[in-house]
Amino acid sequence: MPEMPIEQDYGRFVEPMLDEQAIDEGLTFDIPEDEAELEELPDGSVRVTMESGKGPMEDKDFYQNLAEVIDPMELDSLAMRYLELLAKDKTSREERDKQYEEGLKRTGMGKDAPGGANFMGASKVVHPAMAEACVDFASRAIKEMFPPDGPVRTKILGKVEQEKTERAERKRDWMNWQLTEQIEEFRDEQEQLLTQLPLGGSQYLKLWYDEKKKRPCAEFLPIDKVLIPFSATNFYTAQRAAEIHDITAWEFKQRIASGLYRDISLIRASMEPEESKAEKANNKIEGRKWEENVDGERRVFHIYTWLELDDDRESGGESAPYVLMIDELESEVVGLYRNWEEGDDTMTKLDWVVEFKFVPWRGAYAIGLPHLIGGLAAALTGALRALLDSAHINNAPALLKLKGAKVSGQSQQVDITQVVEIEAAPGVDDIKKIAMPMPFNPPSGVLFELLGFLDKAAKGVVTTAEEKIADVTAQAPVGTTQALIEQGAAVFSAIHARLHQAQGRVLKILGRLNRWYLSDMRKGEIVADLEIEEADFQRNTDVVPVSDPHIFSETQRMAQIQAVVARSDKAPDLYDRRAVEERLLKQLKIPSYNELLKNTPAPNELSAIDENVAMALGQNGFAYMHQNHLAHIQAHLDFALNPAFGGNPIMASIYLPRALEHIKQHMILWYLNRSQGYVSKLRNGKFVTEEEYENKRMTAEIDKVYAVVSQHVKQDSEKAFGQILPLVQQLLEAMKQLTPQPQLPPEAQVLKETSLAETQRRAQRDQAELQLKGAELQQSGQINMARMQADQQRASERDQLDVALNATNNLTKERIETARLTQQDERLQAEQFETAIKLQNEAQRNLGVYRGPTIQ
């Protein structure tokens, strides 16, 4: 084992030397102890928790029933005045109730949809456009707003801190348990609201705390059970808004016993409360029929309004929000409560009822399907009934009989498979002369096409239009798919955003109830150990609805996560692969998907020996500020350079890269510790705060200090790492040898092979061209040689001929001519021989087998 080049404890700590007389500049202010809770944190800072107001459990006098302390004469005056106002409010919305009733009838479930023929056997079928739209909308909306895990998620505003995150997660888990299990009726009530929302345009949900059940409660309030003035433009800012409670005598007494209503002398109700038109239509759908008021059902109005009560010491006669409860049968005020929070000087009205809107319009009430497609639904029903009626009439056994014709037999009504004989008048031998079928027209093809057009027009108003996705191929970009969904579901997207906002109001009310009554609530076994307290609900901006106002379908959400997966593949260094995979599996609704992914162990502080073992087994090592960094580095180098351990090829490829990364961490932390120690020593007794540094009031002094620190740290590093760096370089060289050569991707490999083949082909072509040029030069030389030999032979022959002519002057002209012709024949043969050689060479060149001229 090599000798350790440095001391074990060298550079482990540099103790700070802060001046005890350091000046801590900052703003100070006084906080009354009875208005705030001060908590000192480990870092010396202080958390201030201001009290936002006491709830009914802490200040029962403020939230008491004022109907028991205010002058009865004034209460009677309030009751008479508000009953008259409510009667006018009810009259002003009669047409609205009629529209709601019309929508309920158009669903066809009550079997009383208007329209169609009145003859016996006429069709009463109703086109399902209205009912289908309601069911489709409610199914999609509840799926987004209320998933199985609960409708609440966290959203941290501002800087994300561990304490904020833990508090938000506690509240999320608690409220999800409340809405899924504690408030057992919540989902049922909200689903009723969503099925009725398209028909009424506006529907309402109320939350309150039930002291008997020891939990919050929720109730759906249909629009015909809520009254607001004709002049109101918004439900939340209306001068008054009244709930209509039709309760039995037993329920009324229970509310008196709980203290909600004051005790009054009751007259048992014998007449049923007046039903709204929408309520009557709904009773037909549900198959309910009123017989007798055996339960003593009576009507009580809960009115949210502003009053000026001189007897109320809290408001002092100023206009303030109250909840006024009036029994209609007795015309008496049974409850009067302040409707603002104790300690709120602005007396801001508290909301207990949340409005859910379908499509907002000019007034306080939103519009629904009866307003949007009511006419189309009526036309669809009329067209469908006309088609069925025409088919029925066209096949009906209706006849026209000739007057005076004698028809005998048991019956003129002929049943199927029955044979009936009839007796005709004298001279009538054809039955068609006595009776003929009624000339009805068959079902119209044009009417059938009109039915299809109306159906498409009606569904186009509120459909999600995801059928367009069927035209998109698998190779289409994710953005194109998402754009088609958004285009096809524009209407539903806007409605979904309004539902998301309303759900947020519901959570705010639930948060207020938790802040007031959490200590008094019954807790289930699952959340009994959850460390939740009322102070956690002082602010509720960190919990929001789980629904996303920008996403309104599973198809769009899947397209979004596919886009994230594609981006993570293109830029893997910017994404957490595990987080992306978890989100994809969660979106695919894979049960227990965490079991499918490898567990990533949390970093633990280990000794140098344990770190060596962990890194040799493929785990990462982590360095910490307070460790002896140089000692750790030496221990890792010893292990890495040992041929039996880190230097062994069996584990080197796994150990070395992790060891080098871990050594780098130790070196950086050593530098940080050393620098901070020198900075603390060299400040000359004056503490420089971060605020002063940021404001650049002492920039020159700080820069001077840091320059000196850099020099000292440089000298220390040369001493500390002088013998370490060569060993680190040795490990890097070993890493290079172990690192496999990068393999070219298939596309690059194919390109490389293609380039090599092209290079070889060009070389072969160049070599063939050189050979061809050499052959041509050789052939040209042979031709020239043959010409020279022929010229020499001809010259020799001419010389011989001249000698012969001179010697034989006595030869006749015939012999001279013969000799001349012979000479011409020889020249012609020579030229023909030359031409043949050229043609032969040209043919060989064309065939690629040319080997030079051939001379025979």
Coordinates of C-alpha atoms in Angstrom, one line a residue, residues 201-560:
G201 CA -77.5 26.6 -17.2
S202 CA -76.6 27.4 -13.5
Q203 CA -76.6 25.0 -10.6
Y204 CA -75.4 25.4 -7.0
L205 CA -73.6 23.4 -4.3
K206 CA -73.7 24.3 -0.6
L207 CA -71.3 23.3 2.1
W208 CA -71.7 23.7 5.9
Y209 CA -70.6 22.1 9.1
D210 CA -73.0 19.7 10.9
E211 CA -72.3 19.8 14.7
K212 CA -74.3 16.6 15.2
K213 CA -72.4 14.6 12.5
K214 CA -69.1 16.3 13.5
R215 CA -68.2 16.8 9.9
P216 CA -68.8 19.1 6.9
C217 CA -71.8 18.4 4.7
A218 CA -72.6 19.1 1.1
E219 CA -75.9 19.5 -0.7
F220 CA -76.9 20.1 -4.4
L221 CA -79.2 23.1 -4.9
P222 CA -81.0 23.0 -8.2
I223 CA -81.5 26.4 -9.9
D224 CA -85.3 26.3 -9.2
K225 CA -84.4 26.2 -5.4
V226 CA -82.4 29.4 -5.5
L227 CA -83.9 32.9 -5.9
I228 CA -82.0 36.1 -6.8
P229 CA -83.5 39.5 -7.8
F230 CA -84.4 40.4 -11.3
S231 CA -81.8 43.3 -11.2
A232 CA -78.9 41.0 -10.2
T233 CA -76.1 40.6 -12.7
N234 CA -74.0 38.2 -10.7
F235 CA -74.8 35.6 -8.1
Y236 CA -72.0 36.5 -5.7
T237 CA -72.7 40.2 -5.8
A238 CA -76.5 40.0 -5.8
Q239 CA -78.3 42.1 -3.2
R240 CA -79.9 39.0 -1.9
A241 CA -79.9 35.3 -2.7
A242 CA -82.3 32.8 -1.1
E243 CA -82.2 29.0 -0.8
I244 CA -85.5 27.2 -0.7
H245 CA -85.5 24.5 1.9
D246 CA -88.5 22.1 1.8
I247 CA -88.0 20.1 5.1
T248 CA -90.1 17.8 7.1
A249 CA -91.4 18.6 10.6
W250 CA -88.9 16.2 12.0
E251 CA -86.0 17.9 10.3
F252 CA -87.3 21.3 11.5
K253 CA -87.3 20.1 15.1
Q254 CA -83.8 18.7 14.7
R255 CA -82.6 22.1 13.5
I256 CA -84.2 23.7 16.5
A257 CA -82.6 21.2 18.9
S258 CA -79.2 21.8 17.3
G259 CA -79.6 25.6 17.8
L260 CA -79.7 26.4 14.1
Y261 CA -83.3 27.7 14.4
R262 CA -84.9 29.4 17.4
D263 CA -87.7 27.6 19.1
I264 CA -91.1 28.8 17.8
S265 CA -94.7 27.6 18.2
L266 CA -95.2 25.3 15.3
I267 CA -98.4 24.7 13.3
R268 CA -98.1 21.3 11.5
A269 CA -98.1 21.8 7.8
S270 CA -101.0 20.0 6.0
M271 CA -100.6 21.4 2.5
E272 CA -97.7 20.6 0.4
P273 CA -95.3 23.4 -0.5
E274 CA -95.8 24.7 -4.0
E275 CA -93.7 22.8 -6.5
S276 CA -91.8 24.5 -9.3
K277 CA -92.5 23.5 -12.9
A278 CA -89.1 22.0 -13.1
E279 CA -89.7 20.0 -9.9
K280 CA -93.0 18.6 -11.3
A281 CA -91.2 17.6 -14.6
N282 CA -88.5 15.9 -12.6
N283 CA -91.0 14.0 -10.4
K284 CA -92.4 12.5 -13.6
I285 CA -89.0 11.4 -14.6
E286 CA -88.3 9.8 -11.2
G287 CA -91.8 8.3 -11.0
R288 CA -92.8 10.2 -7.9
K289 CA -96.3 11.4 -7.1
W290 CA -97.4 13.5 -4.2
E291 CA -100.3 12.0 -2.3
E292 CA -100.5 13.6 1.2
N293 CA -98.3 15.7 3.4
V294 CA -97.9 13.0 6.0
D295 CA -94.5 14.2 7.1
G296 CA -95.5 17.8 7.7
E297 CA -93.2 19.2 5.0
R298 CA -92.8 23.0 5.2
R299 CA -90.7 25.6 3.5
V300 CA -87.9 27.7 5.0
F301 CA -85.9 30.4 3.2
H302 CA -82.2 30.9 3.9
I303 CA -81.5 34.4 2.6
Y304 CA -78.0 35.8 2.1
T305 CA -78.5 39.6 2.3
W306 CA -77.2 42.9 3.6
L307 CA -79.0 44.4 6.6
E308 CA -78.6 47.6 8.7
L309 CA -79.3 46.4 12.3
D310 CA -79.0 49.0 15.0
D311 CA -79.3 46.4 17.7
D312 CA -76.1 44.6 16.4
R313 CA -73.1 46.0 18.3
E314 CA -70.7 44.4 15.8
S315 CA -72.0 46.3 12.7
G316 CA -73.2 49.4 14.6
G317 CA -76.1 49.9 12.2
E318 CA -73.9 49.8 9.1
S319 CA -74.8 47.7 6.1
A320 CA -73.3 44.2 6.7
P321 CA -73.9 40.7 5.4
Y322 CA -76.2 38.4 7.3
V323 CA -77.9 35.0 6.8
L324 CA -81.7 35.5 7.4
M325 CA -83.8 32.3 7.9
I326 CA -87.6 32.6 7.5
D327 CA -90.3 30.0 8.0
E328 CA -92.9 30.6 5.3
L329 CA -95.8 28.9 7.0
E330 CA -95.4 30.9 10.3
S331 CA -93.9 34.0 8.6
E332 CA -91.4 34.2 11.4
V333 CA -87.6 34.6 11.5
V334 CA -86.1 31.4 12.9
G335 CA -82.5 32.4 12.4
L336 CA -80.3 35.4 11.9
Y337 CA -76.5 35.1 11.7
R338 CA -73.6 37.4 11.0
N339 CA -72.0 36.4 7.7
W340 CA -68.5 37.7 8.0
E341 CA -65.5 36.5 10.0
E342 CA -64.9 37.7 13.5
G343 CA -62.1 40.3 13.5
D344 CA -62.7 41.3 9.8
D345 CA -63.1 45.1 9.9
T346 CA -64.1 45.1 6.2
M347 CA -67.1 42.7 7.0
T348 CA -66.5 40.8 3.8
K349 CA -69.4 38.4 3.0
L350 CA -68.6 34.7 3.4
D351 CA -69.7 32.3 0.7
W352 CA -71.4 29.1 1.5
V353 CA -73.0 28.4 -1.8
V354 CA -71.0 27.9 -5.0
E355 CA -72.4 28.6 -8.5
F356 CA -71.5 26.2 -11.3
K357 CA -72.1 27.8 -14.8
F358 CA -72.6 26.1 -18.2
V359 CA -72.5 29.0 -20.6
P360 CA -72.6 32.6 -19.1
W361 CA -74.9 35.1 -20.7
R362 CA -75.8 38.7 -19.9
G363 CA -77.7 38.2 -16.7
A364 CA -76.9 36.4 -13.4
Y365 CA -78.2 33.1 -14.7
A366 CA -76.2 31.1 -17.3
I367 CA -77.8 29.4 -20.2
G368 CA -78.0 25.7 -20.9
L369 CA -79.0 23.2 -23.6
P370 CA -82.7 24.2 -23.7
H371 CA -81.5 27.6 -24.8
L372 CA -78.8 26.4 -27.1
I373 CA -80.4 23.4 -28.9
G374 CA -83.9 23.4 -27.5
G375 CA -85.4 24.2 -30.9
L376 CA -83.2 21.6 -32.6
A377 CA -84.2 19.0 -30.1
A378 CA -87.8 19.7 -30.7
A379 CA -87.2 19.5 -34.5
L380 CA -85.4 16.2 -34.1
T381 CA -88.2 14.7 -32.0
G382 CA -90.8 16.0 -34.6
A383 CA -88.8 14.6 -37.6
L384 CA -88.3 11.2 -35.8
R385 CA -92.0 11.0 -34.9
A386 CA -93.1 11.9 -38.4
L387 CA -90.9 9.2 -39.9
L388 CA -92.3 6.5 -37.5
D389 CA -95.9 7.7 -37.9
S390 CA -95.6 7.7 -41.7
A391 CA -94.2 4.1 -41.6
H392 CA -97.0 3.1 -39.2
I393 CA -99.7 4.6 -41.3
N394 CA -98.3 3.3 -44.6
N395 CA -98.6 -0.3 -43.1
A396 CA -101.9 0.3 -41.4
P397 CA -104.9 -1.9 -42.6
A398 CA -107.0 1.1 -43.6
L399 CA -109.4 0.7 -46.6
L400 CA -111.8 2.7 -48.6
K401 CA -115.1 0.8 -49.4
L402 CA -117.5 1.5 -52.2
K403 CA -120.8 2.8 -50.8
G404 CA -123.6 0.3 -51.3
A405 CA -121.3 -2.7 -51.8
K406 CA -122.4 -5.7 -49.9
V407 CA -119.7 -7.3 -47.8
S408 CA -120.6 -10.3 -45.7
G409 CA -118.6 -12.2 -43.2
Q410 CA -118.0 -12.4 -39.4
S411 CA -115.7 -9.4 -39.3
Q412 CA -114.3 -6.7 -41.5
Q413 CA -111.1 -6.6 -39.5
V414 CA -108.7 -9.2 -41.0
D415 CA -106.0 -10.5 -38.8
I416 CA -102.7 -12.0 -40.1
T417 CA -103.1 -15.5 -41.5
Q418 CA -106.9 -15.2 -41.4
V419 CA -108.9 -16.0 -44.6
V420 CA -112.2 -14.2 -44.9
E421 CA -114.9 -14.6 -47.6
I422 CA -116.9 -11.7 -48.7
E423 CA -120.0 -11.5 -51.0
A424 CA -119.9 -9.0 -53.7
A425 CA -122.8 -7.2 -55.4
P426 CA -124.3 -8.6 -58.7
G427 CA -122.0 -8.0 -61.6
V428 CA -118.9 -7.3 -59.4
D429 CA -116.2 -9.9 -60.1
D430 CA -113.1 -7.9 -58.9
I431 CA -112.6 -7.2 -55.2
K432 CA -110.6 -4.1 -56.1
K433 CA -113.9 -2.6 -57.3
I434 CA -115.3 -2.8 -53.8
A435 CA -112.4 -1.7 -51.6
M436 CA -109.0 -0.2 -52.0
P437 CA -106.1 0.6 -49.5
M438 CA -105.8 4.2 -48.2
P439 CA -103.3 6.0 -50.5
F440 CA -100.7 7.0 -47.8
N441 CA -97.3 8.2 -48.8
P442 CA -94.3 6.1 -47.7
P443 CA -91.7 7.5 -45.3
S444 CA -89.9 10.4 -47.0
G445 CA -86.2 10.0 -47.8
V446 CA -85.8 13.8 -47.7
L447 CA -87.2 13.8 -44.1
F448 CA -84.7 11.1 -43.2
E449 CA -81.8 13.2 -44.5
L450 CA -83.2 16.2 -42.6
L451 CA -83.1 14.1 -39.4
G452 CA -79.4 13.4 -39.9
F453 CA -78.7 17.1 -40.6
L454 CA -80.5 18.2 -37.4
D455 CA -78.8 15.5 -35.3
K456 CA -75.3 16.7 -36.5
A457 CA -76.2 20.3 -35.9
A458 CA -77.4 19.7 -32.4
K459 CA -74.4 17.6 -31.4
G460 CA -72.0 20.1 -32.9
V461 CA -72.8 22.7 -30.3
V462 CA -71.5 20.9 -27.2
T463 CA -69.7 17.8 -28.6
T464 CA -66.1 17.1 -27.8
A465 CA -65.5 16.0 -31.4
E466 CA -62.8 13.5 -30.6
E467 CA -64.0 11.5 -33.5
K468 CA -61.7 13.7 -35.6
I469 CA -58.7 11.9 -34.0
A470 CA -59.7 8.8 -36.0
D471 CA -58.4 10.5 -39.1
V472 CA -55.0 11.1 -37.7
T473 CA -52.3 8.5 -38.4
A474 CA -49.8 7.2 -35.8
Q475 CA -47.1 9.2 -37.6
A476 CA -48.8 12.5 -37.1
P477 CA -47.0 15.0 -34.8
V478 CA -48.3 15.2 -31.2
G479 CA -49.0 18.9 -31.7
T480 CA -51.3 18.2 -34.6
T481 CA -53.3 15.7 -32.6
Q482 CA -53.6 18.0 -29.7
A483 CA -54.7 20.9 -32.0
L484 CA -57.4 18.8 -33.5
I485 CA -58.7 17.9 -30.0
E486 CA -58.7 21.6 -28.9
Q487 CA -60.5 22.7 -32.1
G488 CA -63.2 20.0 -31.7
A489 CA -63.7 20.7 -28.0
A490 CA -63.6 24.5 -27.7
V491 CA -67.0 24.7 -26.1
F492 CA -66.4 21.9 -23.6
S493 CA -63.0 23.4 -22.8
A494 CA -64.5 26.7 -21.8
I495 CA -67.1 25.0 -19.6
H496 CA -64.5 22.9 -18.0
A497 CA -62.5 26.0 -17.1
R498 CA -65.5 27.4 -15.3
L499 CA -66.1 24.2 -13.4
H500 CA -62.4 24.3 -12.3
Q501 CA -62.9 27.8 -11.0
A502 CA -66.1 26.8 -9.1
Q503 CA -64.4 23.7 -7.6
G504 CA -61.7 26.1 -6.3
R505 CA -64.3 28.0 -4.4
V506 CA -65.6 24.8 -2.9
L507 CA -62.1 24.0 -1.6
K508 CA -61.8 27.5 -0.1
I509 CA -65.1 27.0 1.8
L510 CA -63.9 23.5 3.0
G511 CA -60.6 25.1 4.1
R512 CA -62.5 27.6 6.2
L513 CA -64.6 24.9 7.8
N514 CA -61.4 23.0 8.6
R515 CA -59.8 26.1 10.2
W516 CA -62.9 26.6 12.4
Y517 CA -63.9 23.0 13.3
L518 CA -60.9 20.7 12.7
S519 CA -60.3 20.0 16.4
D520 CA -64.0 19.0 16.8
M521 CA -64.2 16.8 13.7
R522 CA -64.4 13.0 13.8
K523 CA -61.3 11.6 12.1
G524 CA -61.2 8.2 10.4
E525 CA -58.6 5.5 11.1
I526 CA -56.7 6.3 8.0
V527 CA -56.0 9.9 8.8
A528 CA -56.0 9.7 12.6
D529 CA -52.2 9.8 12.7
L530 CA -51.9 12.6 10.1
E531 CA -50.3 15.6 11.8
I532 CA -52.8 18.2 10.7
E533 CA -53.9 21.2 12.7
E534 CA -56.2 24.2 12.3
A535 CA -53.3 26.5 11.8
D536 CA -52.4 24.7 8.6
F537 CA -55.6 26.2 7.0
Q538 CA -54.8 29.8 7.8
R539 CA -53.9 30.2 4.1
N540 CA -55.4 27.9 1.4
T541 CA -53.6 29.0 -1.7
D542 CA -51.4 25.9 -1.7
V543 CA -54.3 23.5 -2.4
V544 CA -56.2 23.7 -5.7
P545 CA -58.5 21.4 -7.7
V546 CA -56.8 18.5 -9.4
S547 CA -58.6 19.3 -12.6
D548 CA -56.6 21.2 -15.2
P549 CA -58.5 24.0 -17.0
H550 CA -56.3 23.5 -20.1
I551 CA -56.9 19.8 -20.3
F552 CA -60.4 18.3 -20.7
S553 CA -59.9 14.8 -22.0
E554 CA -57.7 11.7 -21.6
T555 CA -56.8 11.9 -25.3
Q556 CA -55.4 15.4 -24.8
R557 CA -53.6 14.4 -21.6
M558 CA -52.0 11.3 -23.4
A559 CA -50.9 13.5 -26.3
Q560 CA -49.3 15.9 -23.8

